[in-house]
């Protein structure tokens, strides 16, 4: 890097004579807002700008955001709402909206500790302090700044975070790791050689990646537990100075080649000139595809079918998964039937034409309950009528039991239908007034039915009536079950009894 490295020695404790620039971004726990665009971002060291492009290499903008006047870009990170960057002089963390508006060059003042690389997750922003040997942290709104969140690092730079740990590159050729709360720091989580000089770290669900600026030509990789270290996972870079990943590809900055490289996550299909026209590209961040579920069942439902609606952060296709099975092509809305009683899960991930995949699929969970049993009349279904003041009243107990082992409240409805065998003004059927109520699991209900005056006269004349009572129950999903019971009434000595 010529005079670049020489000028970088001052104020950096002479860490192996290397320039420590840029940032890593977690690709596991970023919280993306619906519609956040999937892009790759990088800093242009030589002219103080930040560039970006679409994940397919189109839409290149080499001056998307400018660093602070006179500042050098020393890191970039992105989440679902903002782009963040480090201004090495003055020492601050800047922030802007995803469209480049709302630029705040002094979002977090970092002082003279030599901030060098940053990362974000759903709750915090992290940065490396190369001169102080610490990792700083603050809330995403810029509050609660802690410059010594992690201490004891050796010229740290280029942090990355996932759902459990924070990782960083050390000037002594190692990769450090600590818990997300800052505990359990291990400065030599991954060891290598002093000449590799890792600059930036990226992480996905299975591997850790880093740019070997010392060798200048390779990207390293290891298992997430730190084993199976491969310092030359990808070779042929030209001043490897930053690394980032999405669900299908790995990207890196080529400072000497003025390009952004890309390859498949397995290291194949290497393209050292995926994006061209940079001006000293150094470190990068990737905002991968994001998927949002817009409609889904939740909680416990009594239906064996389920429907899901979803959207992606850019035009493309989707892959869906039910209950941990394999992902397969799907479209929104996606519907599924014949689901068994019990817990279920759904996941969906967006894809695009260049093979990128959302690394954090959107998920949903719900439970299918057992079918609700119908309401049943109890064994003691009795209606006793008595003549009083010219009014016959049907008294209880008319008992309705609702068999429902799942403990849901159920909408119950009890109604009566009369069948006049002799004739009532030429009508064969007259309806009794319906009664509606809510029952809990295994509940019983005793009600009273008023017999219309028309039927009172029929009962007085013929001494008998036949009533058919119907009970309808509805489960929370709106499914209804109805059962009926025939009741025979006879009038004896001014009293009516049932049979």
GROMACS .gro file of C-alpha atoms in nm, residues 94-299:
model
  206
   94UNK     CA    1  -2.123   0.856   1.173
   95UNK     CA    2  -2.473   0.745   1.083
   96UNK     CA    3  -2.723   0.802   0.800
   97UNK     CA    4  -3.052   0.660   0.680
   98UNK     CA    5  -3.039   0.375   0.429
   99UNK     CA    6  -3.115   0.616   0.145
  100UNK     CA    7  -2.815   0.831   0.241
  101UNK     CA    8  -3.018   1.110   0.402
  102UNK     CA    9  -2.995   1.231   0.760
  103UNK     CA   10  -2.615   1.224   0.778
  104UNK     CA   11  -2.479   1.269   1.130
  105UNK     CA   12  -2.099   1.267   1.126
  106UNK     CA   13  -2.075   1.280   1.507
  107UNK     CA   14  -2.338   1.023   1.600
  108UNK     CA   15  -2.102   0.873   1.861
  109UNK     CA   16  -1.783   1.064   1.955
  110UNK     CA   17  -1.507   0.807   2.012
  111UNK     CA   18  -1.218   1.028   2.128
  112UNK     CA   19  -0.853   0.943   2.065
  113UNK     CA   20  -0.868   0.567   2.111
  114UNK     CA   21  -0.827   0.497   1.737
  115UNK     CA   22  -1.165   0.348   1.648
  116UNK     CA   23  -1.109   0.091   1.377
  117UNK     CA   24  -1.398  -0.113   1.239
  118UNK     CA   25  -1.751  -0.155   1.366
  119UNK     CA   26  -2.042  -0.398   1.369
  120UNK     CA   27  -2.409  -0.384   1.467
  121UNK     CA   28  -2.671  -0.626   1.590
  122UNK     CA   29  -3.033  -0.583   1.691
  123UNK     CA   30  -2.951  -0.386   2.007
  124UNK     CA   31  -2.597  -0.249   1.999
  125UNK     CA   32  -2.316  -0.105   1.793
  126UNK     CA   33  -1.960  -0.232   1.856
  127UNK     CA   34  -1.624  -0.092   1.747
  128UNK     CA   35  -1.256  -0.179   1.782
  129UNK     CA   36  -1.016   0.065   1.951
  130UNK     CA   37  -0.681  -0.027   1.800
  131UNK     CA   38  -0.472   0.211   2.014
  132UNK     CA   39  -0.644   0.133   2.343
  133UNK     CA   40  -0.668  -0.242   2.284
  134UNK     CA   41  -1.039  -0.247   2.365
  135UNK     CA   42  -1.377  -0.314   2.208
  136UNK     CA   43  -1.633  -0.038   2.261
  137UNK     CA   44  -2.009  -0.068   2.270
  138UNK     CA   45  -2.315   0.158   2.275
  139UNK     CA   46  -2.689   0.126   2.229
  140UNK     CA   47  -2.812   0.160   1.873
  141UNK     CA   48  -2.944   0.505   1.955
  142UNK     CA   49  -2.592   0.615   2.051
  143UNK     CA   50  -2.647   0.617   2.428
  144UNK     CA   51  -2.462   0.429   2.704
  145UNK     CA   52  -2.119   0.451   2.540
  146UNK     CA   53  -1.862   0.213   2.692
  147UNK     CA   54  -1.515   0.243   2.538
  148UNK     CA   55  -1.385  -0.053   2.743
  149UNK     CA   56  -1.662  -0.305   2.694
  150UNK     CA   57  -1.388  -0.566   2.628
  151UNK     CA   58  -1.027  -0.507   2.730
  152UNK     CA   59  -0.693  -0.676   2.671
  153UNK     CA   60  -0.708  -0.704   2.293
  154UNK     CA   61  -0.390  -0.673   2.084
  155UNK     CA   62  -0.440  -0.400   1.826
  156UNK     CA   63  -0.801  -0.505   1.753
  157UNK     CA   64  -0.987  -0.421   1.433
  158UNK     CA   65  -1.284  -0.527   1.222
  159UNK     CA   66  -1.529  -0.682   1.473
  160UNK     CA   67  -1.827  -0.900   1.383
  161UNK     CA   68  -2.118  -1.030   1.592
  162UNK     CA   69  -2.360  -1.318   1.577
  163UNK     CA   70  -2.634  -1.426   1.815
  164UNK     CA   71  -2.391  -1.550   2.080
  165UNK     CA   72  -2.046  -1.392   2.041
  166UNK     CA   73  -1.842  -1.096   1.925
  167UNK     CA   74  -1.528  -1.162   1.718
  168UNK     CA   75  -1.237  -0.936   1.620
  169UNK     CA   76  -0.903  -0.944   1.439
  170UNK     CA   77  -0.583  -0.892   1.642
  171UNK     CA   78  -0.257  -0.738   1.525
  172UNK     CA   79  -0.066  -1.044   1.652
  173UNK     CA   80  -0.225  -1.264   1.384
  174UNK     CA   81  -0.509  -1.410   1.594
  175UNK     CA   82  -0.888  -1.388   1.600
  176UNK     CA   83  -1.040  -1.304   1.938
  177UNK     CA   84  -1.384  -1.395   2.069
  178UNK     CA   85  -1.601  -1.309   2.370
  179UNK     CA   86  -1.960  -1.356   2.481
  180UNK     CA   87  -2.205  -1.087   2.373
  181UNK     CA   88  -2.208  -0.953   2.728
  182UNK     CA   89  -1.831  -0.907   2.711
  183UNK     CA   90  -1.746  -1.203   2.935
  184UNK     CA   91  -1.525  -1.499   2.847
  185UNK     CA   92  -1.281  -1.308   2.626
  186UNK     CA   93  -1.034  -1.532   2.441
  187UNK     CA   94  -0.770  -1.332   2.254
  188UNK     CA   95  -0.640  -1.644   2.075
  189UNK     CA   96  -0.965  -1.811   1.978
  190UNK     CA   97  -0.817  -1.871   1.632
  191UNK     CA   98  -0.441  -1.863   1.587
  192UNK     CA   99  -0.247  -1.812   1.268
  193UNK     CA  100   0.076  -1.646   1.170
  194UNK     CA  101   0.197  -1.295   1.240
  195UNK     CA  102   0.234  -1.237   0.868
  196UNK     CA  103  -0.133  -1.302   0.795
  197UNK     CA  104  -0.236  -0.982   0.974
  198UNK     CA  105  -0.614  -1.036   0.973
  199UNK     CA  106  -0.805  -0.712   0.932
  200UNK     CA  107  -1.177  -0.782   0.936
  201UNK     CA  108  -1.397  -1.068   1.051
  202UNK     CA  109  -1.735  -1.189   0.920
  203UNK     CA  110  -1.945  -1.472   1.054
  204UNK     CA  111  -2.245  -1.682   0.949
  205UNK     CA  112  -2.422  -1.982   1.100
  206UNK     CA  113  -2.135  -2.221   1.028
  207UNK     CA  114  -1.806  -2.038   0.971
  208UNK     CA  115  -1.583  -1.745   1.054
  209UNK     CA  116  -1.411  -1.558   0.770
  210UNK     CA  117  -1.134  -1.297   0.772
  211UNK     CA  118  -0.927  -1.090   0.528
  212UNK     CA  119  -0.552  -1.159   0.547
  213UNK     CA  120  -0.410  -0.816   0.475
  214UNK     CA  121  -0.057  -0.927   0.563
  215UNK     CA  122  -0.040  -1.180   0.283
  216UNK     CA  123  -0.264  -0.957   0.073
  217UNK     CA  124  -0.391  -1.241  -0.142
  218UNK     CA  125  -0.608  -1.469   0.073
  219UNK     CA  126  -0.931  -1.493   0.267
  220UNK     CA  127  -0.921  -1.724   0.570
  221UNK     CA  128  -1.197  -1.944   0.709
  222UNK     CA  129  -1.258  -2.167   1.012
  223UNK     CA  130  -1.544  -2.358   1.169
  224UNK     CA  131  -1.762  -2.157   1.405
  225UNK     CA  132  -1.597  -2.334   1.700
  226UNK     CA  133  -1.253  -2.220   1.584
  227UNK     CA  134  -1.137  -2.550   1.433
  228UNK     CA  135  -1.040  -2.644   1.075
  229UNK     CA  136  -0.849  -2.321   1.013
  230UNK     CA  137  -0.774  -2.251   0.647
  231UNK     CA  138  -0.570  -1.934   0.594
  232UNK     CA  139  -0.602  -1.965   0.215
  233UNK     CA  140  -0.970  -2.052   0.176
  234UNK     CA  141  -0.983  -1.809  -0.117
  235UNK     CA  142  -0.667  -1.693  -0.292
  236UNK     CA  143  -0.582  -1.448  -0.567
  237UNK     CA  144  -0.695  -1.131  -0.391
  238UNK     CA  145  -0.508  -0.805  -0.450
  239UNK     CA  146  -0.456  -0.644  -0.111
  240UNK     CA  147  -0.735  -0.825   0.077
  241UNK     CA  148  -0.867  -0.556   0.311
  242UNK     CA  149  -1.220  -0.649   0.413
  243UNK     CA  150  -1.473  -0.931   0.406
  244UNK     CA  151  -1.849  -0.979   0.434
  245UNK     CA  152  -2.106  -1.249   0.363
  246UNK     CA  153  -2.469  -1.305   0.277
  247UNK     CA  154  -2.667  -1.625   0.251
  248UNK     CA  155  -2.495  -1.745  -0.067
  249UNK     CA  156  -2.176  -1.546  -0.127
  250UNK     CA  157  -1.863  -1.410   0.032
  251UNK     CA  158  -1.741  -1.061  -0.068
  252UNK     CA  159  -1.401  -0.898  -0.009
  253UNK     CA  160  -1.230  -0.568  -0.076
  254UNK     CA  161  -0.922  -0.558  -0.301
  255UNK     CA  162  -0.737  -0.240  -0.206
  256UNK     CA  163  -0.466  -0.277  -0.470
  257UNK     CA  164  -0.702  -0.394  -0.740
  258UNK     CA  165  -0.964  -0.121  -0.674
  259UNK     CA  166  -1.234  -0.391  -0.688
  260UNK     CA  167  -1.478  -0.588  -0.480
  261UNK     CA  168  -1.441  -0.965  -0.520
  262UNK     CA  169  -1.707  -1.231  -0.476
  263UNK     CA  170  -1.729  -1.611  -0.457
  264UNK     CA  171  -1.976  -1.876  -0.350
  265UNK     CA  172  -1.975  -1.957   0.020
  266UNK     CA  173  -1.794  -2.283  -0.057
  267UNK     CA  174  -1.510  -2.086  -0.218
  268UNK     CA  175  -1.599  -2.167  -0.579
  269UNK     CA  176  -1.673  -1.932  -0.869
  270UNK     CA  177  -1.419  -1.669  -0.760
  271UNK     CA  178  -1.459  -1.329  -0.930
  272UNK     CA  179  -1.192  -1.081  -0.824
  273UNK     CA  180  -1.358  -0.798  -1.023
  274UNK     CA  181  -1.719  -0.838  -0.925
  275UNK     CA  182  -1.744  -0.460  -0.869
  276UNK     CA  183  -1.486  -0.229  -1.026
  277UNK     CA  184  -1.401   0.141  -1.010
  278UNK     CA  185  -1.315   0.170  -0.641
  279UNK     CA  186  -1.066   0.414  -0.498
  280UNK     CA  187  -0.878   0.211  -0.242
  281UNK     CA  188  -1.174  -0.006  -0.128
  282UNK     CA  189  -1.113  -0.113   0.228
  283UNK     CA  190  -1.343  -0.322   0.442
  284UNK     CA  191  -1.705  -0.377   0.361
  285UNK     CA  192  -2.044  -0.468   0.502
  286UNK     CA  193  -2.326  -0.668   0.351
  287UNK     CA  194  -2.696  -0.608   0.406
  288UNK     CA  195  -2.830  -0.946   0.289
  289UNK     CA  196  -3.172  -1.032   0.158
  290UNK     CA  197  -3.443  -1.008   0.422
  291UNK     CA  198  -3.783  -1.173   0.444
  292UNK     CA  199  -4.089  -1.053   0.635
  293UNK     CA  200  -4.398  -1.259   0.722
  294UNK     CA  201  -4.699  -1.030   0.690
  295UNK     CA  202  -4.979  -1.272   0.787
  296UNK     CA  203  -4.974  -1.605   0.972
  297UNK     CA  204  -5.169  -1.808   1.228
  298UNK     CA  205  -5.062  -1.756   1.587
  299UNK     CA  206  -5.126  -1.909   1.924
   0.00000   0.00000   0.00000
